[in-house]
mmCIF file of C-alpha atoms in Angstrom:
data_model
loop_
_atom_site.group_PDB
_atom_site.id
_atom_site.type_symbol
_atom_site.label_atom_id
_atom_site.label_comp_id
_atom_site.label_asym_id
_atom_site.label_seq_id
_atom_site.Cartn_x
_atom_site.Cartn_y
_atom_site.Cartn_z
ATOM 1 C CA ALA A 1 17.991 -77.366 -48.872
ATOM 2 C CA ALA A 2 16.727 -73.927 -48.015
ATOM 3 C CA ALA A 3 13.301 -72.930 -48.110
ATOM 4 C CA VAL A 4 12.357 -71.014 -51.115
ATOM 5 C CA LEU A 5 10.672 -67.923 -49.978
ATOM 6 C CA THR A 6 7.875 -66.109 -51.555
ATOM 7 C CA PHE A 7 5.867 -63.088 -51.260
ATOM 8 C CA SER A 8 3.154 -64.179 -49.077
ATOM 9 C CA SER A 9 5.543 -65.592 -46.573
ATOM 10 C CA LEU A 10 7.832 -62.607 -46.249
ATOM 11 C CA ALA A 11 5.230 -60.173 -46.444
ATOM 12 C CA LEU A 12 4.924 -57.413 -43.723
ATOM 13 C CA VAL A 13 2.068 -55.860 -42.923
ATOM 14 C CA ALA A 14 2.035 -52.541 -40.756
ATOM 15 C CA VAL A 15 -0.929 -51.924 -38.560
ATOM 16 C CA PRO A 16 -1.447 -48.680 -37.131
ATOM 17 C CA THR A 17 -1.754 -47.226 -33.573
ATOM 18 C CA ILE A 18 -2.538 -44.067 -32.980
ATOM 19 C CA HIS A 19 -0.292 -41.826 -30.563
ATOM 20 C CA ALA A 20 0.761 -38.137 -30.086
ATOM 21 C CA GLU A 21 3.643 -37.569 -32.876
ATOM 22 C CA THR A 22 7.488 -37.226 -31.702
ATOM 23 C CA ILE A 23 9.474 -34.913 -33.359
ATOM 24 C CA VAL A 24 12.882 -35.970 -34.184
ATOM 25 C CA GLY A 25 16.300 -34.888 -35.796
ATOM 26 C CA GLY A 26 19.646 -33.527 -35.517
ATOM 27 C CA PHE A 27 22.676 -35.686 -34.168
ATOM 28 C CA ILE A 28 22.135 -38.867 -31.856
ATOM 29 C CA ASP A 29 25.398 -38.762 -29.898
ATOM 30 C CA THR A 30 23.937 -40.623 -26.509
ATOM 31 C CA ASP A 31 22.108 -44.118 -26.737
ATOM 32 C CA THR A 32 18.522 -43.525 -27.776
ATOM 33 C CA HIS A 33 15.275 -45.697 -27.703
ATOM 34 C CA TRP A 34 12.478 -45.194 -29.881
ATOM 35 C CA GLN A 35 9.574 -46.870 -28.727
ATOM 36 C CA ILE A 36 6.070 -47.537 -29.863
ATOM 37 C CA ALA A 37 4.574 -45.729 -26.966
ATOM 38 C CA ASP A 38 5.968 -42.566 -28.570
ATOM 39 C CA SER A 39 5.125 -42.995 -32.308
ATOM 40 C CA PRO A 40 4.810 -42.153 -34.795
ATOM 41 C CA PHE A 41 8.504 -40.587 -34.976
ATOM 42 C CA VAL A 42 8.680 -37.180 -37.443
ATOM 43 C CA ALA A 43 12.256 -36.763 -38.840
ATOM 44 C CA SER A 44 11.828 -32.739 -39.536
ATOM 45 C CA SER A 45 15.293 -32.784 -40.285
ATOM 46 C CA SER A 46 17.818 -35.374 -40.922
ATOM 47 C CA VAL A 47 18.786 -37.840 -37.792
ATOM 48 C CA LEU A 48 22.727 -38.653 -37.740
ATOM 49 C CA VAL A 49 23.816 -41.204 -35.435
ATOM 50 C CA THR A 50 27.529 -40.348 -33.919
ATOM 51 C CA ASN A 51 29.498 -40.320 -31.259
ATOM 52 C CA ASP A 52 29.753 -44.589 -30.584
ATOM 53 C CA ALA A 53 26.086 -44.345 -29.780
ATOM 54 C CA THR A 54 23.119 -46.380 -30.409
ATOM 55 C CA LEU A 55 19.809 -45.904 -31.638
ATOM 56 C CA THR A 56 17.132 -48.506 -30.943
ATOM 57 C CA ILE A 57 13.840 -48.828 -32.795
ATOM 58 C CA ASP A 58 11.122 -50.985 -31.217
ATOM 59 C CA PRO A 59 8.517 -53.285 -33.215
ATOM 60 C CA GLY A 60 5.999 -51.611 -34.569
ATOM 61 C CA VAL A 61 7.041 -47.970 -34.857
ATOM 62 C CA LEU A 62 6.327 -45.867 -37.262
ATOM 63 C CA VAL A 63 8.886 -43.557 -38.686
ATOM 64 C CA GLN A 64 8.137 -40.588 -41.248
ATOM 65 C CA PHE A 65 10.680 -38.514 -43.026
ATOM 66 C CA ALA A 66 10.349 -34.762 -44.183
ATOM 67 C CA PRO A 67 11.545 -34.239 -47.825
ATOM 68 C CA LEU A 68 15.048 -34.762 -48.368
ATOM 69 C CA THR A 69 15.680 -35.726 -44.871
ATOM 70 C CA GLY A 70 16.853 -39.296 -43.749
ATOM 71 C CA LEU A 71 18.592 -41.540 -41.253
ATOM 72 C CA GLU A 72 22.823 -42.028 -41.316
ATOM 73 C CA VAL A 73 25.075 -43.695 -39.218
ATOM 74 C CA ALA A 74 28.223 -42.212 -39.061
ATOM 75 C CA ASP A 75 29.702 -43.130 -36.022
ATOM 76 C CA GLY A 76 27.910 -45.740 -34.168
ATOM 77 C CA THR A 77 24.806 -48.510 -34.222
ATOM 78 C CA LEU A 78 21.624 -48.968 -35.395
ATOM 79 C CA THR A 79 19.557 -51.576 -34.568
ATOM 80 C CA ALA A 80 16.258 -51.498 -35.705
ATOM 81 C CA ARG A 81 14.452 -54.931 -34.948
ATOM 82 C CA GLY A 82 10.628 -55.241 -35.866
ATOM 83 C CA THR A 83 8.614 -58.800 -36.141
ATOM 84 C CA LYS A 84 6.891 -60.345 -38.672
ATOM 85 C CA GLY A 85 3.482 -59.433 -37.006
ATOM 86 C CA ASP A 86 4.968 -56.022 -35.938
ATOM 87 C CA PRO A 87 7.463 -54.819 -38.571
ATOM 88 C CA ILE A 88 9.362 -51.106 -38.370
ATOM 89 C CA THR A 89 7.829 -48.833 -40.942
ATOM 90 C CA LEU A 90 10.204 -45.993 -42.468
ATOM 91 C CA THR A 91 8.608 -43.719 -44.654
ATOM 92 C CA SER A 92 7.817 -40.200 -46.051
ATOM 93 C CA GLN A 93 5.892 -37.892 -44.269
ATOM 94 C CA THR A 94 3.896 -36.130 -47.159
ATOM 95 C CA VAL A 95 2.889 -38.284 -50.425
ATOM 96 C CA GLY A 96 4.160 -36.972 -53.657
ATOM 97 C CA ASP A 97 7.374 -38.031 -55.706
ATOM 98 C CA SER A 98 8.934 -34.469 -55.171
ATOM 99 C CA ASN A 99 8.410 -34.972 -51.270
ATOM 100 C CA ARG A 100 10.282 -38.082 -50.824
ATOM 101 C CA TRP A 101 13.164 -39.225 -48.188
ATOM 102 C CA ASN A 102 16.703 -39.861 -48.562
ATOM 103 C CA GLY A 103 16.799 -43.636 -46.940
ATOM 104 C CA ILE A 104 19.122 -44.868 -44.455
ATOM 105 C CA GLY A 105 22.713 -44.834 -44.597
ATOM 106 C CA PHE A 106 25.679 -46.810 -43.225
ATOM 107 C CA GLY A 107 28.911 -45.037 -42.875
ATOM 108 C CA ASP A 108 32.489 -46.138 -42.569
ATOM 109 C CA GLY A 109 31.712 -45.588 -38.723
ATOM 110 C CA THR A 110 29.130 -47.976 -38.405
ATOM 111 C CA ILE A 111 29.374 -50.910 -35.936
ATOM 112 C CA ASP A 112 29.295 -53.946 -37.852
ATOM 113 C CA ALA A 113 27.113 -56.845 -37.407
ATOM 114 C CA GLY A 114 28.354 -59.899 -35.488
ATOM 115 C CA PHE A 115 27.334 -63.582 -36.146
ATOM 116 C CA ASP A 116 27.816 -67.040 -34.406
ATOM 117 C CA ARG A 117 29.131 -69.789 -36.505
ATOM 118 C CA ASP A 118 25.695 -70.597 -37.598
ATOM 119 C CA PHE A 119 25.371 -67.093 -38.903
ATOM 120 C CA GLY A 120 22.922 -66.004 -36.048
ATOM 121 C CA TYR A 121 23.139 -62.476 -35.479
ATOM 122 C CA THR A 122 24.628 -61.718 -32.127
ATOM 123 C CA SER A 123 25.480 -57.753 -32.097
ATOM 124 C CA GLY A 124 26.027 -54.645 -33.793
ATOM 125 C CA SER A 125 23.930 -52.851 -36.743
ATOM 126 C CA ILE A 126 21.011 -54.635 -38.075
ATOM 127 C CA VAL A 127 17.732 -53.792 -39.765
ATOM 128 C CA GLU A 128 15.412 -56.901 -39.761
ATOM 129 C CA TYR A 129 11.697 -56.818 -40.168
ATOM 130 C CA ALA A 130 11.436 -53.142 -41.624
ATOM 131 C CA ILE A 131 9.398 -51.981 -44.265
ATOM 132 C CA VAL A 132 11.618 -49.252 -46.196
ATOM 133 C CA GLU A 133 9.525 -47.457 -48.773
ATOM 134 C CA GLN A 134 9.011 -43.883 -50.782
ATOM 135 C CA VAL A 135 12.787 -43.140 -51.117
ATOM 136 C CA GLY A 136 13.206 -40.585 -53.564
ATOM 137 C CA SER A 137 15.427 -40.233 -56.929
ATOM 138 C CA SER A 138 17.997 -38.354 -55.150
ATOM 139 C CA ALA A 139 19.028 -40.925 -53.133
ATOM 140 C CA THR A 140 21.606 -43.459 -54.552
ATOM 141 C CA GLY A 141 19.805 -46.392 -52.686
ATOM 142 C CA ALA A 142 16.905 -46.900 -50.231
ATOM 143 C CA ILE A 143 19.458 -48.269 -48.015
ATOM 144 C CA ARG A 144 23.210 -47.245 -48.621
ATOM 145 C CA ILE A 145 26.178 -49.092 -47.308
ATOM 146 C CA GLN A 146 29.508 -47.789 -47.721
ATOM 147 C CA GLU A 147 32.750 -49.596 -46.137
ATOM 148 C CA SER A 148 30.548 -51.077 -43.611
ATOM 149 C CA ALA A 149 28.476 -54.429 -42.933
ATOM 150 C CA PRO A 150 25.075 -54.149 -40.959
ATOM 151 C CA PHE A 151 22.698 -56.975 -41.123
ATOM 152 C CA ILE A 152 19.995 -56.771 -43.805
ATOM 153 C CA HIS A 153 17.288 -59.288 -42.853
ATOM 154 C CA TYR A 154 13.777 -60.152 -43.384
ATOM 155 C CA ASN A 155 12.889 -56.394 -44.652
ATOM 156 C CA VAL A 156 10.633 -55.204 -47.501
ATOM 157 C CA VAL A 157 12.360 -52.613 -49.534
ATOM 158 C CA GLN A 158 9.732 -51.471 -51.929
ATOM 159 C CA ASP A 159 7.975 -48.575 -54.389
ATOM 160 C CA ASN A 160 11.243 -46.473 -53.986
ATOM 161 C CA LEU A 161 12.731 -44.024 -56.941
ATOM 162 C CA THR A 162 16.168 -45.486 -56.797
ATOM 163 C CA THR A 163 17.773 -49.009 -56.240
ATOM 164 C CA GLY A 164 16.338 -50.889 -53.022
ATOM 165 C CA LEU A 165 20.087 -51.495 -51.438
ATOM 166 C CA SER A 166 23.586 -50.217 -52.908
ATOM 167 C CA ALA A 167 26.740 -51.179 -51.377
ATOM 168 C CA SER A 168 30.337 -49.903 -52.010
ATOM 169 C CA HIS A 169 33.800 -51.518 -50.538
ATOM 170 C CA ALA A 170 31.457 -53.592 -47.906
ATOM 171 C CA THR A 171 33.425 -56.361 -45.884
ATOM 172 C CA SER A 172 31.380 -59.176 -44.819
ATOM 173 C CA LEU A 173 27.907 -58.321 -45.970
ATOM 174 C CA ARG A 174 25.132 -60.751 -45.339
ATOM 175 C CA VAL A 175 21.899 -59.585 -47.172
ATOM 176 C CA SER A 176 19.436 -62.358 -46.418
ATOM 177 C CA SER A 177 15.757 -63.006 -46.801
ATOM 178 C CA ASN A 178 14.366 -59.676 -48.085
ATOM 179 C CA VAL A 179 11.893 -58.731 -50.546
ATOM 180 C CA PHE A 180 13.146 -55.814 -52.944
ATOM 181 C CA GLN A 181 10.203 -54.993 -54.761
ATOM 182 C CA ARG A 182 8.884 -51.954 -57.281
ATOM 183 C CA ASN A 183 11.849 -49.951 -57.124
ATOM 184 C CA ASP A 184 12.052 -47.679 -59.740
ATOM 185 C CA ASN A 185 15.669 -46.671 -61.008
ATOM 186 C CA GLU A 186 15.324 -45.833 -64.495
ATOM 187 C CA ASN A 187 15.425 -41.977 -63.945
ATOM 188 C CA GLY A 188 17.728 -41.758 -61.008
ATOM 189 C CA PHE A 189 20.998 -43.895 -60.116
ATOM 190 C CA ARG A 190 20.011 -46.045 -62.828
ATOM 191 C CA ARG A 191 22.411 -49.075 -61.997
ATOM 192 C CA GLY A 192 20.236 -52.178 -60.299
ATOM 193 C CA GLY A 193 16.627 -51.609 -59.845
ATOM 194 C CA GLY A 194 16.739 -54.202 -56.742
ATOM 195 C CA LEU A 195 20.436 -54.238 -55.793
ATOM 196 C CA PHE A 196 23.473 -52.620 -56.688
ATOM 197 C CA ILE A 197 26.891 -53.902 -55.436
ATOM 198 C CA GLU A 198 30.167 -52.526 -55.754
ATOM 199 C CA ASP A 199 33.883 -53.755 -54.885
ATOM 200 C CA SER A 200 32.005 -55.397 -51.874
ATOM 201 C CA ASP A 201 32.605 -58.552 -50.106
ATOM 202 C CA VAL A 202 29.184 -60.186 -49.773
ATOM 203 C CA THR A 203 26.716 -62.897 -49.429
ATOM 204 C CA ILE A 204 23.570 -62.185 -50.843
ATOM 205 C CA ILE A 205 21.128 -65.413 -50.203
ATOM 206 C CA ASP A 206 17.619 -66.150 -49.929
ATOM 207 C CA ASN A 207 15.867 -62.767 -51.213
ATOM 208 C CA VAL A 208 12.916 -61.823 -53.436
ATOM 209 C CA ILE A 209 14.027 -59.351 -56.081
ATOM 210 C CA ALA A 210 10.736 -58.587 -58.057
ATOM 211 C CA GLU A 211 9.004 -56.067 -60.500
ATOM 212 C CA ASN A 212 12.259 -53.570 -60.575
ATOM 213 C CA VAL A 213 13.381 -51.359 -62.939
ATOM 214 C CA ALA A 214 16.703 -49.846 -64.003
ATOM 215 C CA SER A 215 18.486 -49.046 -67.417
ATOM 216 C CA VAL A 216 21.240 -52.093 -66.318
ATOM 217 C CA GLY A 217 20.603 -54.612 -64.061
ATOM 218 C CA SER A 218 17.250 -54.249 -62.907
ATOM 219 C CA GLY A 219 17.218 -56.988 -60.583
ATOM 220 C CA ILE A 220 20.897 -57.041 -59.399
ATOM 221 C CA HIS A 221 23.771 -54.820 -60.875
ATOM 222 C CA SER A 222 26.896 -55.814 -59.701
ATOM 223 C CA VAL A 223 30.771 -55.038 -60.258
ATOM 224 C CA PHE A 224 33.774 -56.766 -58.254
ATOM 225 C CA HIS A 225 37.212 -56.371 -58.388
ATOM 226 C CA GLU A 226 39.628 -58.882 -55.999
ATOM 227 C CA ASN A 227 36.431 -59.622 -54.105
ATOM 228 C CA ALA A 228 34.619 -62.520 -52.906
ATOM 229 C CA ALA A 229 30.886 -62.762 -53.540
ATOM 230 C CA SER A 230 28.053 -65.512 -53.376
ATOM 231 C CA PHE A 231 24.643 -64.967 -54.519
ATOM 232 C CA ILE A 232 22.602 -68.509 -53.285
ATOM 233 C CA GLY A 233 18.763 -69.187 -53.381
ATOM 234 C CA ASN A 234 17.670 -65.815 -54.603
ATOM 235 C CA ILE A 235 14.406 -65.034 -56.693
ATOM 236 C CA ILE A 236 14.731 -62.592 -59.523
ATOM 237 C CA GLU A 237 11.566 -62.258 -60.977
ATOM 238 C CA ARG A 238 9.139 -59.973 -63.212
ATOM 239 C CA ASN A 239 12.271 -57.085 -63.608
ATOM 240 C CA THR A 240 12.255 -54.477 -66.234
ATOM 241 C CA THR A 241 15.763 -53.494 -67.748
ATOM 242 C CA GLY A 242 17.265 -52.465 -71.198
ATOM 243 C CA SER A 243 19.834 -54.953 -70.533
ATOM 244 C CA ALA A 244 20.529 -57.693 -67.844
ATOM 245 C CA ALA A 245 18.275 -58.505 -65.017
ATOM 246 C CA LEU A 246 21.069 -59.911 -63.188
ATOM 247 C CA LEU A 247 24.520 -58.592 -63.969
ATOM 248 C CA ILE A 248 27.595 -59.708 -62.629
ATOM 249 C CA ALA A 249 31.239 -58.264 -63.292
ATOM 250 C CA ALA A 250 34.150 -60.280 -61.898
ATOM 251 C CA PHE A 251 37.502 -58.360 -62.350
ATOM 252 C CA ARG A 252 40.823 -59.002 -60.836
ATOM 253 C CA ASP A 253 40.520 -62.287 -59.161
ATOM 254 C CA SER A 254 37.578 -61.744 -57.807
ATOM 255 C CA ASP A 255 35.696 -65.419 -56.898
ATOM 256 C CA ILE A 256 31.972 -65.385 -57.413
ATOM 257 C CA ILE A 257 29.519 -68.198 -56.486
ATOM 258 C CA MET A 258 26.176 -68.137 -57.810
ATOM 259 C CA GLU A 259 24.031 -71.285 -56.871
ATOM 260 C CA ARG A 260 19.978 -72.220 -56.802
ATOM 261 C CA ASN A 261 18.974 -68.776 -57.826
ATOM 262 C CA GLN A 262 15.775 -68.641 -60.043
ATOM 263 C CA ILE A 263 15.879 -65.857 -62.911
ATOM 264 C CA VAL A 264 12.631 -66.045 -64.491
ATOM 265 C CA ALA A 265 10.281 -63.785 -66.738
ATOM 266 C CA ASN A 266 12.189 -60.851 -66.439
ATOM 267 C CA THR A 267 12.123 -58.442 -69.672
ATOM 268 C CA ALA A 268 15.388 -56.946 -71.328
ATOM 269 C CA THR A 269 14.929 -54.913 -74.347
ATOM 270 C CA SER A 270 18.562 -53.629 -75.387
ATOM 271 C CA PRO A 271 22.278 -55.411 -75.152
ATOM 272 C CA ILE A 272 24.939 -54.345 -72.573
ATOM 273 C CA LEU A 273 28.287 -53.853 -74.405
ATOM 274 C CA PRO A 274 30.699 -55.594 -75.113
ATOM 275 C CA SER A 275 28.564 -58.604 -75.663
ATOM 276 C CA ASP A 276 27.285 -59.605 -78.900
ATOM 277 C CA ALA A 277 24.525 -61.996 -77.526
ATOM 278 C CA GLY A 278 22.225 -58.979 -77.184
ATOM 279 C CA PRO A 279 19.870 -58.507 -74.266
ATOM 280 C CA THR A 280 20.004 -61.009 -71.641
ATOM 281 C CA ALA A 281 18.736 -62.169 -68.504
ATOM 282 C CA LEU A 282 21.627 -62.886 -67.382
ATOM 283 C CA THR A 283 25.088 -61.106 -68.310
ATOM 284 C CA LEU A 284 28.538 -62.402 -66.562
ATOM 285 C CA THR A 285 31.825 -60.655 -67.367
ATOM 286 C CA MET A 286 35.063 -61.860 -66.364
ATOM 287 C CA ASN A 287 38.091 -60.543 -67.001
ATOM 288 C CA GLU A 288 41.849 -59.725 -65.248
ATOM 289 C CA GLY A 289 41.455 -63.178 -63.616
ATOM 290 C CA GLY A 290 37.954 -62.929 -62.189
ATOM 291 C CA ASN A 291 36.197 -66.299 -62.006
ATOM 292 C CA VAL A 292 32.025 -67.161 -61.409
ATOM 293 C CA LEU A 293 31.059 -70.630 -60.540
ATOM 294 C CA SER A 294 27.641 -70.811 -61.418
ATOM 295 C CA ARG A 295 25.507 -74.174 -60.663
ATOM 296 C CA ASN A 296 21.869 -75.191 -60.390
ATOM 297 C CA ASN A 297 20.299 -71.908 -61.547
ATOM 298 C CA LEU A 298 17.092 -71.833 -63.175
ATOM 299 C CA VAL A 299 16.924 -69.348 -66.157
ATOM 300 C CA SER A 300 13.616 -69.319 -67.384
ATOM 301 C CA ASP A 301 10.724 -67.713 -69.470
ATOM 302 C CA ASN A 302 12.613 -64.293 -69.711
ATOM 303 C CA ASP A 303 11.224 -62.062 -72.677
ATOM 304 C CA ASP A 304 12.959 -60.726 -75.477
ATOM 305 C CA ALA A 305 16.516 -62.002 -73.928
ATOM 306 C CA VAL A 306 18.907 -64.778 -74.597
ATOM 307 C CA ALA A 307 19.333 -66.659 -71.325
ATOM 308 C CA ILE A 308 22.964 -66.329 -70.413
ATOM 309 C CA GLY A 309 25.635 -63.922 -72.078
ATOM 310 C CA VAL A 310 29.266 -64.058 -71.307
ATOM 311 C CA ASN A 311 32.293 -61.782 -71.694
ATOM 312 C CA ALA A 312 35.592 -62.971 -70.852
ATOM 313 C CA GLY A 313 39.013 -62.065 -71.453
ATOM 314 C CA THR A 314 42.505 -61.583 -70.321
ATOM 315 C CA GLY A 315 42.876 -57.645 -70.346
#
C-alpha cells in the first residue's frame, strides 16, 4: 500500500542565499538555464517559453514576479526540479494582494512529461519540489494546464487567491505527492480551492489538499465528459466551502476511480443543486453513461454536511 503523506513529510522550506538579482522577462526562444549562482531572478515582465526551447531551473533558485506577470510555456519545455532540502521558490516580488503575480501556465505547445513503466519521470516538462505561492485572484489557477501534461510532483502550492491547480482538456496528466494548502478561491475563479479539473484524463494520487476555500468544491472540483480519471490515496481535510469538499461530475461515458482517499474534517454550509441532500463532504453526479467506482475511502468528521450526496440520471 502507498504510504500516507503528511504535512511534515512534504513540507518544503527554502533557505535564502544572498546574491545580486538577475532581471528576466520576455521571450525565451533558446535553451536557458537559471542557476543558483544567479538567483534571485526577478521577472519584471512575463516570461514566455517558445520556439521549442527548454527553460531549466535549478534547485534552490528563487524567482520573484512583478505584479500581474507570470511564467508561460507556449511551445517548449519547463524543467523546474528542486530537491526536498533545496526547493525552487516561485513567488511575488512585493507583498500585498494587489501586487500578486499570475502563476505558471502550460499551453498546448508544451512538451509533455514522459514516464517509464513504473511511472518514473524520464523527459519533458516537470515542476518538482517547488513552492508556488502568492498568486493573485486574476489568475485561473496558480498552476494552469491547458491541453498539455507536465508532471506536477512533490510541490507545495500555497497561499494563493485562486485554485492551486487548474487543468482543462489535459491528456495523461499526473499530479502526485503535492501539498495544496491555504488557497482561497472564494472571490476569484470560485470553483475548486485545491484543484479544478475539467474534461481531462488525469491521475490525482497521494496529495494532501487542506485548508482551502472555494464556493464549490473546496478541496477538488472536477467535471468530466468522455474522460478517464483516478483519485487515489489523497488526503482532503479541513477545507471550507459552500457545498462539497470533493465534487466529481461524470458525464458521457466517463469512468472515474476513487480509491483510498480520506475526506475528513471539512466544512460545507449549503447544498449543491440538484442534490436534495444538502451540503455534502463528497458529491457524485453521474449522467449520460458516466460511472464512478468508489472503494476503500474514508469520509468522516465533516461539519454541517452529510457524508455523500449522489445525483444520478440518464439524461
